Short mmCIF file of C-alpha atoms in Angstrom, two decimals:
data_model
loop_
_atom_site.label_atom_id
_atom_site.label_comp_id
_atom_site.label_asym_id
_atom_site.label_seq_id
_atom_site.Cartn_x
_atom_site.Cartn_y
_atom_site.Cartn_z
CA MET B 1 9.66 57.60 -276.33
CA SER B 2 8.14 54.86 -274.17
CA LEU B 3 10.05 51.63 -274.11
CA ASN B 4 8.23 48.14 -274.38
CA ARG B 5 9.29 44.94 -272.86
CA GLU B 6 11.59 43.85 -275.68
CA HIS B 7 13.51 47.15 -275.36
CA PHE B 8 14.04 46.62 -271.68
CA ARG B 9 15.06 42.95 -272.28
CA ALA B 10 17.66 44.24 -274.86
CA ILE B 11 19.03 46.63 -272.18
CA ILE B 12 19.17 43.81 -269.66
CA TYR B 13 21.07 41.55 -272.16
CA TYR B 14 23.47 44.39 -272.86
CA ASN B 15 24.26 44.86 -269.18
CA PHE B 16 24.40 41.13 -268.67
CA GLN B 17 27.26 41.16 -271.40
CA ARG B 18 28.96 43.90 -269.53
CA GLN B 19 28.98 41.59 -266.50
CA LEU B 20 27.22 43.98 -264.28
CA SER B 21 25.70 42.51 -261.12
CA GLN B 22 21.86 42.61 -260.84
CA GLN B 23 22.12 45.11 -257.91
CA GLU B 24 24.36 47.47 -260.01
CA TYR B 25 22.15 47.25 -263.02
CA LEU B 26 18.95 47.74 -260.98
CA ALA B 27 20.52 50.95 -259.49
CA GLU B 28 21.24 52.26 -262.91
CA LEU B 29 17.75 51.51 -264.18
CA LEU B 30 16.07 53.30 -261.30
CA SER B 31 18.29 56.29 -261.82
CA VAL B 32 17.35 56.60 -265.41
CA PHE B 33 13.72 55.29 -265.62
CA GLY B 34 12.45 55.54 -262.12
CA ASN B 35 9.15 53.74 -261.42
CA GLU B 36 9.05 52.69 -265.06
CA SER B 37 11.98 50.31 -264.72
CA PRO B 38 11.40 46.54 -264.55
CA HIS B 39 11.05 44.88 -261.23
CA GLN B 40 14.01 43.25 -259.57
CA SER B 41 12.42 39.80 -260.12
CA THR B 42 12.10 40.39 -263.84
CA ILE B 43 15.79 41.32 -264.01
CA SER B 44 16.75 38.30 -262.02
CA ARG B 45 14.70 36.00 -264.18
CA TRP B 46 16.16 37.32 -267.46
CA TYR B 47 19.62 37.10 -266.10
CA GLY B 48 19.00 33.38 -265.32
CA GLU B 49 17.70 32.99 -268.86
CA PHE B 50 20.78 34.56 -270.35
CA LYS B 51 23.01 32.45 -268.20
CA LEU B 52 21.37 29.43 -269.74
CA GLY B 53 22.35 30.65 -273.16
CA ARG B 54 19.13 32.32 -274.28
CA VAL B 55 19.38 35.06 -276.98
CA SER B 56 15.78 35.57 -277.99
CA LEU B 57 14.17 38.56 -276.47
CA SER B 58 10.53 37.67 -277.55
CA ASP B 59 7.98 35.85 -275.37
CA ASP B 60 7.94 32.13 -275.73
CA SER B 61 5.05 30.69 -277.75
CA ARG B 62 2.36 29.08 -275.58
CA VAL B 63 1.61 25.80 -277.15
CA GLY B 64 -1.67 24.14 -276.21
CA ALA B 65 -3.70 27.24 -275.32
CA PRO B 66 -7.49 26.53 -275.59
CA LYS B 67 -8.78 27.43 -279.03
CA GLN B 68 -12.49 27.10 -278.15
CA GLN B 69 -14.13 30.41 -277.20
CA SER B 70 -16.88 30.66 -274.66
CA PRO B 71 -20.27 30.88 -276.45
CA ARG B 72 -21.44 33.77 -274.25
CA LYS B 73 -19.95 36.11 -271.69
CA THR B 74 -20.50 34.91 -268.28
CA ARG B 75 -19.61 37.94 -266.27
CA GLU B 76 -20.51 41.59 -266.11
CA THR B 77 -18.89 44.16 -264.02
CA TYR B 78 -20.69 47.02 -262.16
CA ARG B 79 -19.26 49.53 -264.46
CA GLU B 80 -20.54 47.64 -267.53
CA ILE B 81 -24.06 47.56 -265.91
CA GLU B 82 -23.81 51.20 -265.10
CA ALA B 83 -22.90 52.22 -268.58
CA SER B 84 -25.57 49.98 -270.26
CA LEU B 85 -28.54 50.78 -267.99
CA ASN B 86 -27.54 54.29 -266.93
CA ILE B 87 -28.28 53.65 -263.21
CA SER B 88 -26.10 54.11 -260.09
CA LYS B 89 -24.04 51.54 -258.36
CA THR B 90 -26.20 51.86 -255.25
CA SER B 91 -29.26 50.94 -257.41
CA ILE B 92 -27.45 48.00 -258.92
CA GLN B 93 -26.45 46.61 -255.55
CA LYS B 94 -30.05 47.10 -254.17
CA LYS B 95 -31.65 45.25 -257.12
CA LEU B 96 -29.09 42.48 -257.30
CA HIS B 97 -28.41 41.74 -253.65
CA GLU B 98 -31.42 42.92 -251.73
CA GLU B 99 -34.36 42.34 -254.23
CA SER B 100 -32.95 39.45 -256.20
CA GLY B 101 -30.81 37.69 -253.62
CA VAL B 102 -27.79 37.50 -255.86
CA ARG B 103 -24.64 36.74 -253.73
CA LYS B 104 -20.89 36.87 -254.56
CA LEU B 105 -18.98 34.01 -252.81
CA LYS B 106 -15.28 33.67 -252.68
CA ALA B 107 -13.79 30.34 -253.54
CA ALA B 108 -11.64 30.35 -250.38
CA LYS B 109 -14.82 30.65 -248.17
CA VAL B 110 -16.54 27.83 -250.06
CA ASN B 111 -13.36 25.61 -249.80
CA TRP B 112 -13.10 26.31 -246.02
CA CYS B 113 -16.72 25.45 -245.50
CA GLN B 114 -16.42 22.19 -247.42
CA ARG B 115 -13.25 21.19 -245.48
CA THR B 116 -14.87 21.95 -242.20
CA LEU B 117 -18.11 20.10 -243.10
CA ASP B 118 -16.10 17.04 -244.07
CA ARG B 119 -13.81 17.24 -240.93
CA PHE B 120 -16.78 17.44 -238.50
CA ASN B 121 -19.26 15.28 -240.49
CA SER B 122 -21.57 18.30 -241.11
CA GLY B 123 -21.76 19.07 -237.47
CA ASN B 124 -22.64 15.55 -236.37
CA SER B 125 -19.17 14.48 -235.10
CA LYS B 126 -18.51 14.44 -231.34
CA ASN B 127 -15.41 16.62 -232.04
CA VAL B 128 -17.74 19.58 -232.46
CA TYR B 129 -17.79 19.72 -228.61
CA SER B 130 -14.03 20.38 -228.61
CA ILE B 131 -14.47 23.41 -230.73
CA VAL B 132 -14.06 26.82 -228.80
CA SER B 133 -15.05 29.90 -230.75
CA GLY B 134 -13.81 33.28 -229.43
CA ASP B 135 -13.73 36.90 -230.58
CA GLU B 136 -13.61 40.45 -229.26
CA SER B 137 -16.27 43.22 -229.26
CA TRP B 138 -16.89 46.66 -227.76
CA ILE B 139 -19.51 47.12 -224.97
CA TYR B 140 -20.87 50.57 -224.65
CA CYS B 141 -22.39 52.14 -221.59
CA GLU B 142 -25.09 53.79 -223.67
CA GLU B 143 -26.43 52.58 -226.89
CA LYS B 144 -25.85 55.17 -229.66
CA PRO B 145 -28.21 55.88 -232.55
CA THR B 146 -27.51 54.12 -235.76
CA LYS B 147 -25.20 55.71 -238.31
CA VAL B 148 -23.57 58.05 -235.68
CA ILE B 149 -19.75 57.87 -235.58
CA ARG B 150 -18.67 57.10 -232.09
CA SER B 151 -15.78 59.13 -230.79
CA ARG B 152 -12.66 57.50 -229.45
CA SER B 153 -13.41 58.97 -225.97
CA ALA B 154 -16.82 57.25 -225.80
CA SER B 155 -17.43 55.23 -222.53
CA LYS B 156 -16.89 51.74 -223.64
CA ASN B 157 -14.84 48.67 -222.99
CA MET B 158 -13.81 45.66 -225.05
CA VAL B 159 -14.27 42.11 -224.06
CA ALA B 160 -13.16 38.69 -225.37
CA THR B 161 -15.92 36.15 -225.16
CA PHE B 162 -15.34 32.34 -225.80
CA VAL B 163 -18.14 29.82 -226.14
CA SER B 164 -18.55 26.17 -227.17
CA LYS B 165 -21.43 23.98 -228.05
CA ALA B 166 -21.83 23.09 -224.45
CA GLY B 167 -22.11 26.72 -223.32
CA HIS B 168 -20.23 29.87 -222.32
CA ILE B 169 -16.65 29.39 -221.22
CA ALA B 170 -15.08 32.74 -220.35
CA THR B 171 -15.43 36.48 -220.87
CA ILE B 172 -12.27 38.55 -220.32
CA PRO B 173 -12.39 42.44 -220.34
CA LEU B 174 -9.43 44.37 -221.68
CA LYS B 175 -10.00 46.91 -218.87
CA GLU B 176 -7.59 49.88 -219.60
CA GLN B 177 -6.17 48.39 -222.84
CA ARG B 178 -7.72 49.72 -226.04
CA THR B 179 -6.54 47.17 -228.61
CA VAL B 180 -5.89 43.37 -228.54
CA SER B 181 -2.21 42.60 -228.81
CA SER B 182 -0.49 39.25 -229.11
CA ASP B 183 1.06 39.93 -225.71
CA TRP B 184 -2.31 40.41 -223.94
CA TYR B 185 -3.84 37.55 -225.89
CA THR B 186 -1.16 35.05 -224.89
CA THR B 187 -0.41 36.13 -221.41
CA ILE B 188 -3.87 37.05 -220.07
CA CYS B 189 -6.67 35.97 -222.39
CA LEU B 190 -5.87 32.47 -223.61
CA PRO B 191 -4.38 31.19 -220.36
CA LYS B 192 -7.68 31.95 -218.53
CA VAL B 193 -9.66 30.17 -221.29
CA ILE B 194 -7.41 27.13 -221.31
CA THR B 195 -7.42 26.81 -217.58
CA GLU B 196 -11.12 26.96 -217.49
CA LEU B 197 -11.50 24.25 -220.12
CA ARG B 198 -9.07 22.02 -218.60
CA LYS B 199 -10.07 22.45 -214.95
CA ILE B 200 -11.73 19.06 -214.80
CA ASN B 201 -9.79 17.15 -217.52
CA PRO B 202 -6.26 18.39 -218.02
CA GLU B 203 -5.97 16.30 -221.26
CA ARG B 204 -9.05 17.67 -222.77
CA ARG B 205 -8.84 18.24 -226.58
CA ILE B 206 -9.34 21.93 -227.62
CA ILE B 207 -9.96 23.04 -231.08
CA LEU B 208 -9.77 26.89 -231.11
CA HIS B 209 -11.76 28.88 -233.81
CA GLN B 210 -10.89 32.53 -234.18
CA ASP B 211 -11.00 35.04 -236.97
CA ASN B 212 -7.83 36.46 -238.73
CA ALA B 213 -7.15 39.43 -236.53
CA SER B 214 -3.46 40.29 -236.20
CA SER B 215 -3.24 39.24 -232.65
CA HIS B 216 -4.92 35.91 -233.49
CA THR B 217 -2.51 35.02 -236.35
CA ALA B 218 0.76 36.36 -234.81
CA GLN B 219 3.66 34.03 -234.57
CA ARG B 220 3.69 34.44 -230.81
CA THR B 221 0.07 33.27 -230.60
CA ARG B 222 0.62 30.25 -232.85
CA GLN B 223 3.56 29.19 -230.86
CA TYR B 224 1.73 29.51 -227.58
CA LEU B 225 -1.17 27.37 -228.93
CA THR B 226 1.29 24.71 -230.13
CA GLU B 227 3.02 24.59 -226.60
CA GLU B 228 -0.42 24.21 -224.97
CA ASN B 229 -1.46 21.48 -227.44
CA VAL B 230 -4.34 23.48 -228.79
CA GLU B 231 -5.46 22.76 -232.33
CA LEU B 232 -6.29 25.73 -234.49
CA LEU B 233 -9.24 25.79 -236.83
CA ASP B 234 -8.49 28.36 -239.46
CA HIS B 235 -11.16 30.93 -240.63
CA PRO B 236 -11.62 32.15 -244.30
CA PRO B 237 -10.71 35.92 -244.71
CA TYR B 238 -13.46 38.53 -244.71
CA SER B 239 -16.09 36.11 -243.55
CA PRO B 240 -17.87 37.41 -240.48
CA ASP B 241 -21.04 35.75 -241.76
CA ILE B 242 -19.68 32.23 -240.85
CA SER B 243 -18.16 33.26 -237.45
CA PRO B 244 -20.46 32.23 -234.50
CA SER B 245 -19.43 35.31 -232.52
CA ASP B 246 -20.29 37.74 -235.24
CA PHE B 247 -23.65 36.32 -236.39
CA SER B 248 -24.91 34.93 -233.09
CA THR B 249 -22.99 35.53 -229.83
CA PHE B 250 -22.56 39.24 -229.75
CA PRO B 251 -25.81 40.21 -231.54
CA LYS B 252 -27.77 37.94 -229.21
CA ILE B 253 -26.26 39.44 -226.01
CA LYS B 254 -26.30 42.95 -227.15
CA ASN B 255 -30.01 42.57 -228.06
CA ARG B 256 -30.61 41.66 -224.39
CA LEU B 257 -28.85 44.88 -223.27
CA ARG B 258 -30.51 47.15 -225.79
CA GLY B 259 -32.15 50.31 -224.22
CA GLN B 260 -30.17 50.03 -220.92
CA ARG B 261 -27.70 52.73 -219.70
CA PHE B 262 -24.80 52.03 -217.41
CA GLN B 263 -22.80 54.31 -215.23
CA SER B 264 -19.30 52.94 -216.14
CA PRO B 265 -17.59 50.57 -218.65
CA GLU B 266 -17.15 48.08 -215.70
CA GLU B 267 -20.92 48.00 -215.09
CA ALA B 268 -21.59 47.44 -218.71
CA VAL B 269 -19.19 44.58 -218.81
CA ASP B 270 -20.62 43.08 -215.77
CA ALA B 271 -24.13 43.31 -217.36
CA PHE B 272 -22.82 41.65 -220.48
CA LYS B 273 -21.34 38.75 -218.45
CA ASN B 274 -24.58 38.26 -216.69
CA ALA B 275 -26.61 38.29 -219.93
CA VAL B 276 -24.17 35.61 -221.39
CA LEU B 277 -24.63 33.35 -218.30
CA ASP B 278 -28.43 33.75 -218.64
CA VAL B 279 -28.38 32.14 -222.16
CA PRO B 280 -29.61 28.54 -221.82
CA ALA B 281 -27.50 25.63 -223.02
CA ASN B 282 -29.78 24.71 -225.78
CA GLU B 283 -29.24 28.16 -227.42
CA TRP B 284 -25.55 27.56 -227.68
CA ASN B 285 -26.17 24.20 -229.13
CA LYS B 286 -28.45 25.71 -231.74
CA CYS B 287 -25.80 28.35 -232.38
CA PHE B 288 -23.34 25.72 -233.47
CA GLU B 289 -25.93 23.94 -235.47
CA ASN B 290 -26.69 27.06 -237.37
CA TRP B 291 -23.05 27.52 -237.93
CA PHE B 292 -22.65 24.27 -239.85
CA GLU B 293 -25.89 25.00 -241.69
CA ARG B 294 -24.40 28.22 -242.91
CA MET B 295 -21.37 26.42 -244.18
CA GLN B 296 -23.65 24.04 -246.32
CA ILE B 297 -25.59 27.09 -247.65
CA LYS B 298 -22.27 28.74 -248.72
CA CYS B 299 -21.23 25.60 -250.65
CA LEU B 300 -24.77 25.20 -252.06
CA LEU B 301 -24.98 28.86 -253.25
CA TRP B 302 -21.60 28.62 -255.02
CA CYS B 303 -22.67 25.50 -256.84
CA ARG B 304 -26.11 26.79 -257.73
CA GLN B 305 -24.53 29.77 -259.31
CA ARG B 306 -22.60 27.45 -261.65
CA SER B 307 -25.05 24.64 -261.98
CA LEU B 308 -25.80 25.60 -265.64
CA TRP B 309 -22.22 25.94 -266.58
CA ASP B 310 -20.89 23.57 -269.22
CA GLN B 311 -18.56 25.06 -271.85
CA GLU B 312 -17.82 27.97 -269.34
CA TRP B 313 -15.46 25.56 -267.41
CA ASN B 314 -13.18 25.41 -270.39
CA SER B 315 -12.19 29.13 -269.71
CA VAL B 316 -11.35 28.55 -266.09
CA VAL B 317 -7.81 28.53 -264.98
CA PHE B 318 -7.34 26.50 -261.75
CA SER B 319 -4.36 27.26 -259.67
CA ASP B 320 -2.92 25.87 -256.34
CA GLU B 321 0.35 25.18 -254.38
CA SER B 322 1.67 21.96 -252.93
CA ARG B 323 4.66 20.91 -250.90
CA PHE B 324 6.86 18.03 -252.01
CA CYS B 325 9.61 16.50 -249.70
CA LEU B 326 12.60 14.39 -250.56
CA ASP B 327 11.38 11.43 -248.43
CA MET B 328 7.89 11.88 -249.83
CA HIS B 329 6.37 12.14 -246.35
CA ASP B 330 5.38 15.42 -244.57
CA GLY B 331 5.18 13.72 -241.04
CA ARG B 332 1.36 13.45 -241.19
CA ALA B 333 -0.29 9.98 -240.94
CA ARG B 334 -3.56 9.70 -242.94
CA VAL B 335 -6.02 6.91 -242.60
CA ARG B 336 -9.63 6.01 -243.39
CA ARG B 337 -11.58 5.18 -240.31
CA ARG B 338 -15.13 5.22 -238.88
CA ARG B 339 -16.31 7.65 -236.32
CA ASP B 340 -15.14 7.06 -232.69
CA GLU B 341 -11.98 5.10 -233.95
CA ARG B 342 -9.53 7.85 -233.51
CA ARG B 343 -7.69 6.24 -230.77
CA ASN B 344 -7.77 2.66 -232.15
CA PRO B 345 -4.14 1.34 -232.00
CA GLN B 346 -4.71 -0.13 -235.53
CA PHE B 347 -4.59 3.44 -236.92
CA PHE B 348 -1.33 4.42 -235.22
CA VAL B 349 1.73 4.78 -237.41
CA GLU B 350 5.12 5.23 -235.80
CA ARG B 351 7.56 7.56 -237.72
CA HIS B 352 10.75 9.17 -236.81
CA VAL B 353 10.01 12.93 -236.69
CA HIS B 354 12.71 15.04 -238.30
CA HIS B 355 13.08 18.05 -240.55
CA THR B 356 12.15 17.13 -244.11
CA VAL B 357 13.91 18.80 -246.96
CA GLY B 358 11.42 19.97 -249.63
CA GLY B 359 9.81 23.03 -251.22
CA MET B 360 6.54 24.58 -252.36
CA VAL B 361 5.49 24.24 -255.96
CA TRP B 362 2.80 26.36 -257.67
CA GLY B 363 0.96 25.27 -260.77
CA ALA B 364 -2.05 26.02 -262.88
CA ILE B 365 -4.24 23.99 -265.32
CA ALA B 366 -6.92 24.73 -267.85
CA TYR B 367 -8.88 22.84 -270.48
CA GLY B 368 -6.50 21.94 -273.11
CA SER B 369 -3.39 23.50 -271.52
CA ARG B 370 -1.27 23.98 -268.40
CA LEU B 371 1.26 26.42 -267.13
CA PRO B 372 4.78 25.54 -266.22
CA LEU B 373 5.58 24.68 -262.59
CA ILE B 374 6.94 27.58 -260.45
CA PHE B 375 9.12 26.57 -257.57
CA ILE B 376 8.73 28.98 -254.63
CA ARG B 377 11.71 29.61 -252.50
CA GLY B 378 11.06 30.78 -249.00
CA ASN B 379 7.83 32.18 -247.85
CA MET B 380 5.27 33.52 -250.36
CA ASN B 381 3.81 36.87 -249.39
CA ALA B 382 1.46 39.12 -251.33
CA GLN B 383 4.29 41.10 -253.08
CA ARG B 384 6.08 37.94 -254.20
CA TYR B 385 2.84 36.37 -255.40
CA ILE B 386 2.22 39.44 -257.61
CA HIS B 387 5.65 39.93 -258.84
CA GLU B 388 6.77 36.33 -259.39
CA VAL B 389 3.53 34.58 -260.17
CA LEU B 390 0.78 36.86 -261.34
CA GLU B 391 2.56 39.35 -263.46
CA PRO B 392 5.07 37.21 -265.24
CA HIS B 393 3.01 34.01 -265.64
CA ILE B 394 -0.76 34.28 -264.99
CA LEU B 395 -1.61 37.64 -266.67
CA PRO B 396 0.14 36.90 -269.94
CA TYR B 397 -1.52 33.45 -270.01
CA LEU B 398 -4.96 34.90 -269.37
CA ASP B 399 -4.54 37.25 -272.28
CA THR B 400 -4.42 34.10 -274.53
CA LEU B 401 -7.92 32.95 -273.36
CA ALA B 402 -11.41 34.04 -274.39
CA ASP B 403 -13.18 35.56 -271.32
CA PRO B 404 -11.05 33.66 -268.83
CA THR B 405 -11.83 33.08 -265.09
CA PHE B 406 -9.02 32.71 -262.69
CA GLN B 407 -9.86 30.20 -259.92
CA GLN B 408 -7.36 30.14 -257.01
CA ASP B 409 -7.32 27.00 -254.99
CA ASN B 410 -10.59 25.11 -255.90
CA ALA B 411 -9.62 21.42 -255.75
CA ARG B 412 -8.99 20.37 -259.28
CA PRO B 413 -5.17 20.87 -259.01
CA HIS B 414 -5.14 18.73 -255.99
CA HIS B 415 -5.80 15.68 -258.17
CA VAL B 416 -2.96 16.65 -260.45
CA TRP B 417 -0.63 16.83 -257.33
CA ASP B 418 -1.75 13.30 -256.40
CA MET B 419 -0.91 12.12 -259.86
CA MET B 420 2.56 13.63 -259.61
CA GLY B 421 3.06 12.23 -256.15
CA ARG B 422 2.25 8.78 -257.26
CA ARG B 423 4.80 8.88 -260.03
CA LEU B 424 7.44 10.04 -257.73
CA LEU B 425 6.68 7.20 -255.39
CA ASN B 426 7.24 4.67 -258.23
CA LEU B 427 10.69 5.83 -259.02
CA GLN B 428 13.34 3.28 -258.60
CA ARG B 429 15.87 5.83 -257.64
CA PRO B 430 14.32 8.57 -255.58
CA PRO B 431 15.82 12.01 -255.78
CA GLN B 432 18.49 12.80 -253.05
CA THR B 433 18.77 16.61 -253.55
CA LEU B 434 16.25 19.46 -253.74
CA GLU B 435 17.29 20.31 -257.33
CA ALA B 436 16.94 16.64 -258.40
CA LEU B 437 13.41 16.59 -256.88
CA ARG B 438 12.46 19.73 -258.85
CA GLU B 439 13.69 18.13 -262.06
CA GLU B 440 11.64 14.95 -261.37
CA LEU B 441 8.54 17.03 -260.60
CA VAL B 442 8.85 18.70 -264.03
CA VAL B 443 9.15 15.23 -265.62
CA ALA B 444 6.17 13.91 -263.54
CA ARG B 445 4.03 16.82 -264.62
CA ASN B 446 4.93 16.65 -268.21
CA GLU B 447 4.12 12.85 -268.27
CA ILE B 448 0.51 13.46 -267.10
CA PRO B 449 -1.60 13.40 -270.36
CA GLN B 450 -3.58 16.56 -271.10
CA GLU B 451 -6.62 14.20 -271.52
CA ASP B 452 -6.42 13.35 -267.86
CA ILE B 453 -6.41 17.06 -266.92
CA ASP B 454 -9.35 17.72 -269.28
CA HIS B 455 -11.20 14.80 -267.85
CA LEU B 456 -10.95 16.41 -264.37
CA ILE B 457 -12.35 19.76 -265.68
CA ARG B 458 -15.10 17.94 -267.60
CA SER B 459 -16.28 16.45 -264.24
CA MET B 460 -16.94 19.95 -262.75
CA PRO B 461 -20.63 19.90 -263.89
CA ARG B 462 -21.23 16.43 -262.16
CA ARG B 463 -19.50 17.63 -259.08
CA VAL B 464 -21.42 20.79 -258.88
CA GLY B 465 -24.79 18.99 -259.66
CA GLU B 466 -24.05 16.44 -256.83
CA CYS B 467 -23.31 19.23 -254.45
CA VAL B 468 -26.59 20.84 -255.21
CA ALA B 469 -28.40 17.50 -254.97
CA HIS B 470 -26.92 16.90 -251.55
CA GLN B 471 -27.91 20.44 -250.36
CA GLY B 472 -24.26 21.48 -249.86
CA ALA B 473 -23.34 18.45 -247.84
CA SER B 474 -20.44 15.97 -248.59
CA THR B 475 -20.39 14.27 -251.95
CA HIS B 476 -18.78 11.01 -253.09
CA TYR B 477 -15.97 13.15 -254.61
#
């Protein structure tokens, strides 16, 4: 006999009445049901519900779920196309992506492109000259034929190369080391790059752009960059197509070395360095111009794919996280200013920097409804996101919608966070404890009329249309 959710909830309630601890009860469940037992977060959540006096074991009714169905299905999976057309997945990919030019774009990549375009004025800001882009690549003594698996014993060496809009900065070989570790990256590689950059001007501003390799995102690396006063320009995951090193630097240099044979890895690295130095300055300038053009194209493609959407936006669930603090200030000063006014004293704001008590809040909105706020305690990793957000909240909610689309972090919730923040700022008696802050956040969220949220979602066709009209550049939104 298989048990459903109500059965397990009844067992949880029974053991709650027995006054068993959550750990004791979890151990009992695992010994009886094994992998079929509920997750620890589910047990903890229902223990909390029972402590508050709940006796019902059924799911709460979801008031306000959208009643309007999408007039047509807007998505088809590869399996559905395979079944209906009786063709292979390879043929589908070839016809869609190679012949028809259809592309799949992640919202995280589009969001990053839009933020970066706004930050650097679509590549026209002088701050672009402060960007240093770096990455690692293997350099082989002999070019191998394509589609041949290179053995680990092949004669090769890895190099880390850093370039800017003004030209090449540094190329550092790993020598005997086979992998890039945070230790090598922070003690050998980055110090050489920073020393070279600040050789003339010790106060030079540096904005480092790198991919999401483990050595780049390690806590040790972030701490070192903070100590050296180096700003970090993040990079969207799985996006080598908008990394200058991947689409320009390494292919450009390796093409110059194509067909040559070298006697040793050291000779290959020296040839690579010489080829880098031979690249004229205008080529590096063009590389960064192409980089920002690619960002605009990503934004434009995403919007073009949705330019005909109208009622489809009613089935999209937008989600996002935000941080709220007791003093309603996160230590950052935000101003509106013109270009070249960054150091104008009129835009300086003095504040006492101290640790602010606050917490992360997760929320989701849709046309005609919204999900309750989820307060995140501690750091949110992938496992916690699945077990504490997706499984208990998002998946049941999506089941109530007709052909839903789950959109993670695509700007619409940002306006709702702003509405909540303004309501908290207008409180006569601001909250003094974290628990009081959470209560006020729930009240502020509930006070936002659903019509305001629906208005934001109804504005999506206008926003997408303006992005297409501006060819992916910034809009007035």
